Tab-separated table of C-alpha atoms in Angstrom:
chain	number	residue	atom	x	y	z
H	1	MET	CA	16.211	36.951	-20.528
H	2	PRO	CA	13.670	39.800	-20.200
H	3	SER	CA	14.604	42.933	-18.310
H	4	PRO	CA	13.372	43.026	-14.723
H	5	ASN	CA	10.492	45.105	-13.536
H	6	VAL	CA	11.371	48.235	-11.568
H	7	ASP	CA	9.543	49.675	-8.573
H	8	LEU	CA	10.703	53.301	-8.496
H	9	VAL	CA	9.710	55.414	-5.503
H	10	PHE	CA	10.267	59.159	-5.669
H	11	VAL	CA	10.701	60.589	-2.158
H	12	LEU	CA	10.311	64.342	-2.324
H	13	ASP	CA	11.106	66.858	0.392
H	14	ALA	CA	7.987	69.032	0.303
H	15	SER	CA	9.158	71.452	2.998
H	16	ALA	CA	9.180	75.243	2.685
H	17	SER	CA	12.975	75.295	2.332
H	18	MET	CA	12.492	73.538	-1.014
H	19	GLY	CA	10.241	76.423	-2.147
H	20	PRO	CA	12.855	78.241	-4.258
H	21	CYS	CA	13.650	75.101	-6.294
H	22	PHE	CA	10.442	73.064	-5.888
H	23	GLU	CA	8.886	73.868	-9.260
H	24	GLN	CA	12.181	73.156	-11.056
H	25	VAL	CA	12.534	69.783	-9.304
H	26	LYS	CA	9.000	68.852	-10.390
H	27	LYS	CA	9.704	70.007	-13.966
H	28	HIS	CA	12.884	67.936	-14.169
H	29	LEU	CA	11.052	64.909	-12.779
H	30	HIS	CA	8.478	65.334	-15.573
H	31	ASP	CA	11.350	65.147	-18.078
H	32	VAL	CA	12.701	61.958	-16.492
H	33	ILE	CA	9.482	60.046	-15.809
H	34	LYS	CA	7.864	59.716	-19.237
H	35	PRO	CA	10.808	58.200	-21.154
H	36	MET	CA	11.392	55.506	-18.529
H	37	GLN	CA	8.470	53.276	-19.543
H	38	GLY	CA	9.534	50.799	-22.189
H	39	HIS	CA	13.206	50.485	-21.255
H	40	VAL	CA	12.527	47.586	-18.896
H	41	SER	CA	9.622	45.165	-18.692
H	42	LYS	CA	7.613	47.566	-16.540
H	43	VAL	CA	8.249	50.595	-14.342
H	44	ASN	CA	5.936	50.963	-11.360
H	45	PHE	CA	6.059	54.504	-9.978
H	46	ALA	CA	5.265	55.541	-6.410
H	47	LEU	CA	5.500	58.888	-4.657
H	48	ILE	CA	6.104	60.004	-1.097
H	49	ALA	CA	6.153	63.787	-0.592
H	50	ALA	CA	6.656	64.779	3.015
H	51	ALA	CA	6.683	67.831	5.230
H	52	ALA	CA	6.078	68.406	8.926
H	53	SER	CA	4.870	71.362	10.954
H	54	LYS	CA	4.234	72.130	14.589
H	55	ASN	CA	0.730	72.593	15.886
H	56	GLY	CA	-0.535	73.255	19.407
H	57	SER	CA	-0.186	69.659	20.586
H	58	GLY	CA	2.876	68.438	18.717
H	59	ILE	CA	3.976	67.767	15.170
H	60	LEU	CA	1.616	67.476	12.241
H	61	TYR	CA	2.901	65.316	9.369
H	62	ASN	CA	1.829	65.914	5.797
H	63	VAL	CA	2.718	62.828	3.756
H	64	GLU	CA	1.323	62.751	0.249
H	65	SER	CA	1.355	59.825	-2.142
H	66	LEU	CA	-0.389	58.722	-5.332
H	67	LEU	CA	-3.590	58.294	-3.339
H	68	GLU	CA	-5.746	61.129	-4.687
H	69	GLY	CA	-6.633	63.728	-2.060
H	70	ASP	CA	-4.842	61.863	0.736
H	71	GLN	CA	-2.786	63.895	3.186
H	72	GLY	CA	-1.070	60.834	4.625
H	73	MET	CA	-3.611	59.202	6.885
H	74	GLU	CA	-4.961	56.814	4.250
H	75	LEU	CA	-1.443	55.773	3.245
H	76	VAL	CA	-0.428	55.314	6.880
H	77	SER	CA	-3.567	53.284	7.550
H	78	MET	CA	-2.927	51.043	4.548
H	79	LEU	CA	0.733	50.481	5.388
H	80	TYR	CA	0.364	49.904	9.119
H	81	LYS	CA	-3.134	48.587	9.686
H	82	ALA	CA	-3.501	46.859	13.028
H	83	SER	CA	-4.846	43.594	11.629
H	84	GLY	CA	-1.844	42.976	9.402
H	85	ASP	CA	-3.893	40.370	7.555
H	86	GLN	CA	-3.478	41.775	4.090
H	87	ALA	CA	-0.883	43.924	2.373
H	88	ALA	CA	-1.598	47.437	1.151
H	89	PRO	CA	-3.060	47.399	-2.372
H	90	ARG	CA	-0.183	47.945	-4.815
H	91	ASP	CA	-2.410	49.361	-7.555
H	92	ARG	CA	-3.369	52.326	-5.363
H	93	ILE	CA	0.187	53.076	-4.233
H	94	PHE	CA	2.103	52.247	-7.428
H	95	THR	CA	1.219	53.116	-11.010
H	96	THR	CA	2.581	52.305	-14.437
H	97	ASP	CA	0.982	55.513	-15.745
H	98	PRO	CA	3.538	58.365	-15.793
H	99	GLU	CA	0.691	60.871	-16.268
H	100	ARG	CA	-0.848	59.877	-12.925
H	101	LEU	CA	2.466	60.511	-11.186
H	102	ILE	CA	2.916	63.849	-12.973
H	103	ARG	CA	-0.610	64.983	-11.992
H	104	ARG	CA	0.138	64.261	-8.328
H	105	LEU	CA	3.519	65.989	-8.512
H	106	ASP	CA	1.839	69.068	-9.953
H	107	GLY	CA	-0.579	69.228	-7.017
H	108	ILE	CA	2.064	69.204	-4.280
H	109	GLN	CA	2.974	72.477	-2.594
H	110	ALA	CA	6.107	73.153	-0.537
H	111	LYS	CA	5.260	73.993	3.092
H	112	GLY	CA	6.356	73.266	6.632
H	113	ASP	CA	9.610	71.661	7.718
H	114	GLU	CA	11.337	68.524	6.526
H	115	ASP	CA	11.320	65.035	8.020
H	116	MET	CA	13.069	62.983	5.369
H	117	LEU	CA	13.883	60.044	7.627
H	118	LEU	CA	10.179	59.514	8.221
H	119	ALA	CA	9.531	59.825	4.468
H	120	LEU	CA	12.217	57.219	3.750
H	121	ASP	CA	10.695	54.931	6.374
H	122	PHE	CA	7.319	55.136	4.603
H	123	ALA	CA	9.002	54.481	1.256
H	124	LEU	CA	10.780	51.391	2.556
H	125	ASP	CA	7.477	49.993	3.847
H	126	LEU	CA	5.664	50.214	0.496
H	127	PRO	CA	4.422	46.925	-1.005
H	128	PHE	CA	7.234	46.332	-3.491
H	129	GLY	CA	7.031	43.614	-6.134
H	130	PRO	CA	8.717	40.248	-5.646
H	131	VAL	CA	12.511	40.345	-5.339
H	132	SER	CA	12.767	37.558	-7.918
H	133	ASN	CA	11.799	39.847	-10.818
H	134	THR	CA	11.671	43.407	-9.461
H	135	LYS	CA	14.446	45.913	-8.858
H	136	ARG	CA	13.614	48.292	-6.020
H	137	VAL	CA	14.767	51.892	-6.368
H	138	ILE	CA	14.181	54.844	-4.055
H	139	ALA	CA	15.203	58.274	-5.346
H	140	LEU	CA	15.362	61.021	-2.705
H	141	PHE	CA	15.126	64.717	-3.605
H	142	SER	CA	15.890	67.148	-0.783
H	143	ASP	CA	17.907	70.242	0.029
H	144	GLU	CA	18.759	68.934	3.499
H	145	PRO	CA	22.040	67.227	4.422
H	146	PHE	CA	21.805	63.906	6.227
């Protein structure tokens, strides 16, 4: 029996309090990500990096994903579109290419405050593969207690 596929979502606290250890967390993730491919049928990586900050009218959320250049609005739109007729495109949110994930990790900067429950909510709403042949894993990296 072949090994199952794995959908692995990295949820990263990208708040300012992570600043002192942020680069080390990203470096260690680099060391973990590359060797994973090949140990199961396929590893599909996704990323949710989240921070929040106050602005004049409320809270501004910065949620980054594998979507290049997106600061959260494109991901939010794809996940929660009003029509609900079609699912978010997996190939834009998940990747089998560890280099794509590493490039996005390298571009994330720690800033603002944390909102890890919101980040986990986004992660749980991603378009995971079928339960019949896909293990779903969410790995959370934060300095905040729950």
